[in-house]
Each structure stands twice: as C-alpha cells, then as structure tokens.
Short mmCIF file of C-alpha atoms and ligand atoms in Angstrom, two decimals:
data_model
loop_
_atom_site.label_atom_id
_atom_site.label_comp_id
_atom_site.label_asym_id
_atom_site.label_seq_id
_atom_site.Cartn_x
_atom_site.Cartn_y
_atom_site.Cartn_z
CA MET Z 1 7.67 -11.95 -31.23
CA LYS Z 2 6.80 -8.23 -31.22
CA ARG Z 3 8.69 -6.35 -28.49
CA THR Z 4 6.98 -3.41 -26.79
CA PRO Z 5 9.09 -0.39 -25.74
CA ILE Z 6 9.80 -0.65 -22.02
CA ALA Z 7 9.09 2.09 -19.46
CA ILE Z 8 8.95 2.53 -15.70
CA VAL Z 9 7.65 5.26 -13.39
CA ALA Z 10 7.93 5.42 -9.60
CA HIS Z 11 6.46 7.80 -7.01
CA GLY Z 12 7.40 8.58 -3.45
CA GLY Z 13 4.06 10.03 -2.36
CA ALA Z 14 2.06 13.21 -2.69
CA GLY Z 15 2.00 16.01 -0.15
CA GLY Z 16 4.79 18.16 1.25
CA ILE Z 17 8.25 17.01 0.18
CA ASN Z 18 10.70 16.61 3.05
CA PHE Z 19 14.29 15.44 2.40
CA PRO Z 20 14.10 16.10 -1.39
CA GLN Z 21 17.60 14.84 -2.14
CA ARG Z 22 17.09 11.56 -0.28
CA ARG Z 23 13.79 11.14 -2.10
CA LYS Z 24 15.46 11.74 -5.44
CA ASN Z 25 18.21 9.24 -4.65
CA GLY Z 26 15.71 6.56 -3.61
CA LEU Z 27 13.45 7.08 -6.61
CA MET Z 28 16.35 7.19 -9.10
CA LYS Z 29 17.76 3.96 -7.66
CA ALA Z 30 14.40 2.16 -7.77
CA ALA Z 31 13.58 3.32 -11.31
CA SER Z 32 17.10 2.61 -12.65
CA ILE Z 33 17.27 -0.90 -11.22
CA GLY Z 34 13.72 -1.68 -12.39
CA TYR Z 35 14.46 -0.30 -15.87
CA GLY Z 36 17.71 -2.28 -16.04
CA MET Z 37 15.78 -5.45 -15.27
CA LEU Z 38 13.20 -4.67 -17.98
CA ALA Z 39 16.02 -4.01 -20.46
CA GLN Z 40 17.44 -7.45 -19.66
CA GLY Z 41 14.05 -8.99 -20.50
CA ALA Z 42 12.64 -9.35 -16.96
CA SER Z 43 8.86 -9.28 -16.52
CA SER Z 44 7.24 -6.09 -15.25
CA ILE Z 45 6.12 -8.09 -12.19
CA ASP Z 46 9.75 -8.73 -11.20
CA ALA Z 47 10.83 -5.17 -12.01
CA VAL Z 48 7.98 -3.56 -10.07
CA GLU Z 49 8.39 -5.86 -7.07
CA LYS Z 50 12.13 -5.09 -6.92
CA ALA Z 51 11.67 -1.32 -7.35
CA VAL Z 52 8.95 -1.24 -4.67
CA MET Z 53 11.18 -3.23 -2.29
CA ILE Z 54 13.96 -0.68 -2.78
CA LEU Z 55 11.58 2.16 -1.87
CA GLU Z 56 10.18 0.20 1.10
CA ASP Z 57 13.74 -0.04 2.45
CA VAL Z 58 14.40 3.73 2.24
CA THR Z 59 13.33 5.04 5.63
CA ILE Z 60 12.11 8.50 4.54
CA PHE Z 61 9.28 6.97 2.48
CA ASN Z 62 6.11 5.95 4.25
CA ALA Z 63 6.20 2.26 3.37
CA GLY Z 64 8.05 -0.75 4.78
CA THR Z 65 10.85 0.45 7.09
CA GLY Z 66 9.86 3.91 8.33
CA SER Z 67 6.11 3.38 7.95
CA SER Z 68 3.80 5.75 9.85
CA LEU Z 69 2.55 4.41 13.17
CA ASN Z 70 -1.10 3.90 14.05
CA PHE Z 71 -2.92 5.10 17.18
CA MET Z 72 -1.33 2.32 19.24
CA GLY Z 73 2.17 3.02 17.88
CA GLU Z 74 2.16 -0.02 15.59
CA ALA Z 75 3.26 -0.09 11.93
CA GLU Z 76 0.35 -1.72 10.11
CA MET Z 77 1.17 -1.68 6.39
CA ASP Z 78 -0.74 -2.13 3.10
CA ALA Z 79 0.58 -3.25 -0.30
CA ALA Z 80 -0.72 -4.57 -3.62
CA LEU Z 81 0.38 -5.64 -7.09
CA MET Z 82 -1.79 -5.92 -10.21
CA THR Z 83 -1.00 -6.84 -13.81
CA SER Z 84 -2.68 -5.98 -17.10
CA GLU Z 85 -3.76 -9.67 -17.21
CA LEU Z 86 -5.89 -8.96 -14.09
CA GLN Z 87 -3.69 -10.90 -11.65
CA PHE Z 88 -3.98 -9.19 -8.27
CA GLY Z 89 -2.59 -9.70 -4.77
CA GLY Z 90 -2.76 -7.48 -1.73
CA VAL Z 91 -2.15 -7.31 2.01
CA GLY Z 92 -3.85 -4.96 4.47
CA ALA Z 93 -2.79 -3.94 7.98
CA ILE Z 94 0.12 -6.39 7.99
CA THR Z 95 2.80 -5.97 10.66
CA HIS Z 96 6.36 -7.20 11.27
CA VAL Z 97 7.49 -7.88 7.74
CA ARG Z 98 10.22 -5.97 5.92
CA ASN Z 99 8.67 -5.87 2.45
CA PRO Z 100 4.86 -6.03 2.34
CA ILE Z 101 4.98 -6.05 -1.49
CA ARG Z 102 6.64 -9.49 -1.37
CA VAL Z 103 3.73 -10.84 0.63
CA ALA Z 104 1.28 -9.20 -1.79
CA ARG Z 105 2.97 -10.99 -4.67
CA LEU Z 106 2.78 -14.30 -2.78
CA VAL Z 107 -0.96 -13.72 -2.24
CA MET Z 108 -1.26 -13.15 -6.00
CA GLU Z 109 0.73 -16.19 -7.03
CA LYS Z 110 0.20 -18.75 -4.28
CA THR Z 111 -3.41 -18.34 -3.16
CA ASP Z 112 -6.91 -18.29 -4.61
CA HIS Z 113 -7.50 -14.97 -2.86
CA LEU Z 114 -6.90 -11.35 -3.71
CA LEU Z 115 -6.44 -9.73 -0.30
CA LEU Z 116 -5.30 -10.94 3.13
CA CYS Z 117 -5.43 -8.65 6.17
CA GLY Z 118 -4.08 -8.42 9.72
CA GLU Z 119 -3.26 -11.64 11.59
CA GLY Z 120 -4.18 -13.79 8.60
CA ALA Z 121 -1.73 -11.94 6.38
CA ILE Z 122 1.06 -12.32 8.97
CA HIS Z 123 0.41 -16.07 9.40
CA PHE Z 124 0.45 -16.47 5.63
CA ALA Z 125 3.73 -14.55 5.34
CA ARG Z 126 5.41 -16.73 7.98
CA HIS Z 127 4.06 -19.85 6.28
CA MET Z 128 5.72 -18.63 3.07
CA GLY Z 129 9.04 -18.17 4.90
CA ILE Z 130 8.94 -14.38 5.39
CA LYS Z 131 10.85 -13.63 8.60
CA TYR Z 132 9.93 -11.39 11.54
CA TYR Z 133 11.11 -7.79 11.04
CA ASN Z 134 10.50 -4.59 12.97
CA PRO Z 135 9.89 -1.70 10.51
CA ARG Z 136 9.43 0.99 13.23
CA THR Z 137 12.15 3.66 13.09
CA ASP Z 138 13.12 6.06 15.91
CA GLU Z 139 12.16 9.01 13.70
CA LYS Z 140 8.61 7.70 13.27
CA LYS Z 141 8.35 6.92 16.99
CA ARG Z 142 9.28 10.54 17.80
CA LEU Z 143 6.74 11.86 15.26
CA TRP Z 144 4.09 9.55 16.73
CA LYS Z 145 4.69 10.90 20.26
CA ARG Z 146 4.50 14.53 19.07
CA MET Z 147 1.30 14.02 17.10
CA ARG Z 148 -0.31 11.86 19.77
CA LYS Z 149 -0.04 14.81 22.19
CA LYS Z 150 -1.68 17.19 19.69
CA LEU Z 151 -4.63 14.88 19.18
CA GLN Z 152 -5.69 14.76 22.83
CA SER Z 153 -9.32 13.72 22.91
CA ARG Z 154 -10.79 15.19 19.71
CA TYR Z 155 -9.66 12.25 17.64
CA PHE Z 156 -11.59 12.19 14.42
CA ARG Z 157 -11.86 15.82 13.41
CA LYS Z 158 -8.28 16.54 14.36
CA LEU Z 159 -6.72 13.62 12.56
CA ARG Z 160 -7.48 15.05 9.14
CA GLU Z 161 -5.96 18.40 10.07
CA LEU Z 162 -2.76 16.70 11.19
CA VAL Z 163 -2.17 14.76 8.00
CA GLU Z 164 0.51 16.60 6.03
CA HIS Z 165 2.55 14.06 4.15
CA TYR Z 166 0.94 11.38 2.03
CA GLY Z 167 3.99 9.23 1.59
CA THR Z 168 2.77 6.02 -0.02
CA ILE Z 169 5.15 4.72 -2.71
CA GLY Z 170 4.31 3.08 -6.02
CA VAL Z 171 5.79 1.81 -9.28
CA VAL Z 172 4.27 1.03 -12.68
CA ALA Z 173 6.17 -0.65 -15.54
CA ILE Z 174 5.63 -2.14 -18.98
CA ASP Z 175 7.90 -4.97 -20.18
CA THR Z 176 9.00 -6.16 -23.61
CA ASN Z 177 5.94 -8.41 -23.88
CA GLY Z 178 3.61 -5.49 -23.20
CA LEU Z 179 2.68 -6.74 -19.72
CA ILE Z 180 1.94 -3.79 -17.42
CA THR Z 181 2.27 -4.14 -13.64
CA ALA Z 182 1.28 -1.60 -10.99
CA GLY Z 183 2.52 -1.92 -7.40
CA THR Z 184 1.81 0.25 -4.37
CA SER Z 185 2.99 0.06 -0.74
CA SER Z 186 1.96 2.26 2.16
CA GLY Z 187 2.48 2.82 5.85
CA GLY Z 188 -0.96 4.48 5.95
CA ILE Z 189 -1.78 7.62 7.88
CA THR Z 190 -0.16 8.44 11.22
CA LEU Z 191 -2.47 7.77 14.21
CA ARG Z 192 -5.06 5.89 12.16
CA LEU Z 193 -7.17 3.49 14.14
CA PRO Z 194 -5.79 -0.05 14.42
CA GLY Z 195 -7.21 -2.24 11.68
CA ARG Z 196 -7.68 0.65 9.25
CA VAL Z 197 -6.92 -0.40 5.66
CA GLY Z 198 -6.33 2.37 3.12
CA ASP Z 199 -6.77 2.55 -0.63
CA THR Z 200 -3.43 0.91 -1.49
CA PRO Z 201 -4.49 -2.78 -1.42
CA LEU Z 202 -8.12 -2.27 -2.46
CA ILE Z 203 -8.46 -3.23 -6.10
CA GLY Z 204 -9.33 -0.25 -8.28
CA THR Z 205 -8.71 2.44 -5.70
CA GLY Z 206 -4.96 2.73 -4.98
CA THR Z 207 -3.81 0.09 -7.46
CA TYR Z 208 -5.28 -1.12 -10.75
CA ALA Z 209 -4.25 -2.51 -14.14
CA ASP Z 210 -5.98 -4.00 -17.15
CA GLU Z 211 -5.38 -4.27 -20.89
CA HIS Z 212 -5.46 -0.46 -21.23
CA GLY Z 213 -2.81 0.39 -18.63
CA GLY Z 214 -1.81 0.41 -14.97
CA VAL Z 215 -1.98 3.02 -12.19
CA SER Z 216 -0.68 3.52 -8.65
CA ALA Z 217 -2.30 6.27 -6.59
CA THR Z 218 -1.16 8.15 -3.52
CA GLY Z 219 -2.86 10.57 -1.18
CA HIS Z 220 -5.62 10.50 1.40
CA GLY Z 221 -6.78 6.88 1.28
CA GLU Z 222 -10.40 7.37 2.34
CA GLU Z 223 -10.91 10.02 -0.35
CA ILE Z 224 -9.13 7.95 -3.00
CA MET Z 225 -11.46 5.04 -2.20
CA ARG Z 226 -14.53 7.24 -2.64
CA ALA Z 227 -13.26 8.55 -5.98
CA MET Z 228 -12.09 5.06 -7.16
CA VAL Z 229 -9.03 6.78 -8.59
CA ALA Z 230 -6.90 4.00 -10.12
CA PHE Z 231 -9.76 2.20 -11.89
CA ARG Z 232 -11.13 5.47 -13.20
CA VAL Z 233 -7.80 6.45 -14.79
CA VAL Z 234 -7.19 3.02 -16.35
CA SER Z 235 -10.72 3.01 -17.81
CA LEU Z 236 -10.08 6.39 -19.41
CA MET Z 237 -6.81 5.07 -20.89
CA ALA Z 238 -9.02 3.11 -23.30
CA ARG Z 239 -9.86 6.47 -24.93
CA TYR Z 240 -7.10 8.89 -24.01
CA PRO Z 241 -3.30 8.91 -23.67
CA ALA Z 242 -2.11 8.18 -20.12
CA GLN Z 243 -1.37 11.77 -19.10
CA ARG Z 244 -4.74 13.07 -20.30
CA ALA Z 245 -6.56 10.24 -18.47
CA GLY Z 246 -4.63 11.00 -15.27
CA LYS Z 247 -5.35 14.72 -15.47
CA ILE Z 248 -9.10 14.18 -16.02
CA VAL Z 249 -9.29 12.02 -12.89
CA VAL Z 250 -7.21 14.40 -10.76
CA ASP Z 251 -9.57 17.23 -11.81
CA TYR Z 252 -12.55 15.03 -10.89
CA ALA Z 253 -10.96 14.18 -7.53
CA THR Z 254 -10.27 17.86 -6.83
CA LYS Z 255 -13.98 18.64 -7.25
CA TYR Z 256 -14.74 16.25 -4.38
CA GLY Z 257 -11.93 17.42 -2.10
CA CYS Z 258 -9.83 14.30 -2.72
CA GLN Z 259 -6.15 15.11 -2.27
CA CYS Z 260 -4.20 12.71 -4.39
CA GLY Z 261 -1.49 12.00 -6.90
CA LEU Z 262 -1.00 9.18 -9.37
CA ILE Z 263 1.39 7.59 -11.82
CA GLY Z 264 0.48 5.30 -14.69
CA ILE Z 265 1.49 3.74 -18.00
CA ASP Z 266 -0.85 2.95 -20.88
CA LYS Z 267 -0.52 0.08 -23.33
CA LYS Z 268 1.53 2.21 -25.74
CA GLY Z 269 4.06 2.87 -22.97
CA ARG Z 270 2.95 6.50 -22.46
CA ILE Z 271 3.47 7.74 -18.90
CA ALA Z 272 1.09 9.67 -16.62
CA CYS Z 273 2.07 11.67 -13.59
CA ALA Z 274 -0.54 13.99 -12.04
CA ASN Z 275 -1.44 15.40 -8.63
CA ASN Z 276 -3.47 18.12 -6.92
CA THR Z 277 -1.36 18.24 -3.76
CA LYS Z 278 1.36 20.74 -2.86
CA ALA Z 279 3.91 18.46 -4.46
CA MET Z 280 4.64 14.90 -5.48
CA SER Z 281 7.96 13.10 -5.85
CA TRP Z 282 8.42 10.80 -8.85
CA CYS Z 283 10.95 9.47 -11.36
CA SER Z 284 10.40 7.88 -14.79
CA ILE Z 285 12.59 6.22 -17.40
CA LYS Z 286 11.57 5.67 -21.02
CA ASP Z 287 13.74 5.29 -24.14
CA GLY Z 288 16.70 5.38 -21.76
CA GLN Z 289 15.80 8.93 -20.65
CA MET Z 290 15.26 9.62 -16.96
CA LYS Z 291 12.88 12.35 -15.79
CA LEU Z 292 12.68 13.48 -12.18
CA PHE Z 293 10.37 15.69 -10.13
CA ASP Z 294 11.49 19.13 -9.09
CA MET Z 295 10.09 21.11 -6.19
CA LYS Z 296 7.60 22.91 -8.44
CA ASN Z 297 5.64 19.80 -9.44
N1 LIG X 301 -2.88 6.37 0.39
C1 LIG X 301 -2.41 5.71 1.52
C2 LIG X 301 -3.34 5.66 2.62
O1 LIG X 301 -4.14 6.57 2.84
O2 LIG X 301 -3.33 4.70 3.31
#
C-alpha cells in the first residue's frame, strides 16, 4: 500500500503570548509524541487525540485544565475532532471533565450525532465512563475575579475590550494512509455568558477536514464563526498549497475585523500556519524536522 509522508502541527492559541517557554515545552511535547505515534503507524485520529490531551493538561493553555471561566465562574469547555473522511464529533459548553477532546471522539465514534452540549454532553461522558474532574485552576480563578470587577455593569461592550489572549489549542496531522485529522479544544472567552458555545466545536468554523486537508482555527470565536474560517481554508486547499490557502483566508478575515490564527495540513502533507493577531504559538514536525514559533510570528 502507498504510504503518505506523515506530518503534525499544533497551536497553543493566537493573541499575546504569556509564558513563552512553557508554551514551547507543551507544544514540543504534544507534537513530538503525536509524531512518534504517526511514525509507529498510528492513525491521525489517535495521534491528534493524544496531542490535544497533552495540551489540555498543560495549565497555561486555555483548554481542559486551566480553561477560562465564564460569567458565573464555571469552566464550560468546547472541543471537536474531524477527519478527512468527514467523521466529526464535538462537545459544547461541557463541564467537569479533564479532556473534552476524549468526549468529542466518543461522540464521533459512539453516537449518530455530531455535537452534544451542556448537561447532555456531561451525561453522555459519564455514561461512557469519563470521571468527574475539576479543571478550574487558582490562576484562572484570580484572573476571573480581577476581570469581573472591571466589567461592572457594561457587560457586552466591555467584554470585547477585555479579551486579550485567545488561547484555544489545536492539532492537525496526516498519517501513513493519508488520513488527515483536525482537533481543537477551547476554554472559550473569559466572562462569556453561561451556555455560550464558540467556534471550536461548530463544524466548518473552528474545526474542519475533508479530502483536501484539515484545519484548526483559534481566535475570537464569534468572528471566526461569521467568517467560516476552517471550511474556507480547506476548500481553498483544493486549488492552492496549504500555506497559500491559509494566508488568503486570514487576509479575508482581517478585512472583516476577525482576529484569528489557524494551522492546517493539505493532502500532500504541506503545512499551513497563519494569523493576524499579535502573535501565535505553534510547533510542527515534518520529515523529522521540528519547527517552532518565535516571538516575532
Ligand atoms: N476560539 C475559541 C472561542 O472563541 O471560543
């Protein structure tokens, strides 16, 4: 059977980069372990799920443990996985699980549905044996208190001004059989209203894959939804190499004031990494060569 060259790319969110060394360590670990799995013949679904779980467990990223807290101080999280064979699973506004991406994969593989949200997603997770877990860290509780004071009563207009770090994480990989998987996991935006679901688990916005490639997006969820970022990039991969497709969509998003970043891989294993924010943290491995963000990109 023909073996496709393997590749993996991971991001740790777009926006200002705090704790750059810890970000680098987390991203290098996730990409290296995922790449190692691909090299051993694992599917891109397994490699992406594992790499996303590693990033969800690193508290400085806004996903899993250390997720941003909503208006009520709760960590409602979003996650999704999609493959180039159009398998999709997502969870929205799920609480009290350690790795939302695991539940997203279970939705993909064990149900007839694409997306479960809120209470329903939690019941499903417990039914599948996923244990109770509290992902709220002291650091995020302190940040929540500080920002909550700043908001006072002018909720909606002020919220946008307060958003500085878009810390969603995501991973895209291609395995030896040419299967591409994109996975994204997010703690959302601090002080969002309870029940808010961002772009991450909405098919085509924060996460998308088809025969042309796969993409994980990061940034301001509401704007990413309007610009349909992930689907737009993957569609363009039918005509252009990954990086060109990503750049075209970031330019389009910029025109509409959508602050975002994205990573992707096309069917030839070419990698995209583009953003219009102050910075974006990412790490890729292809042909055994690792590349890593620096503070200028
Ligand atoms: N992009 C993550 C969010 O806005 O929820």
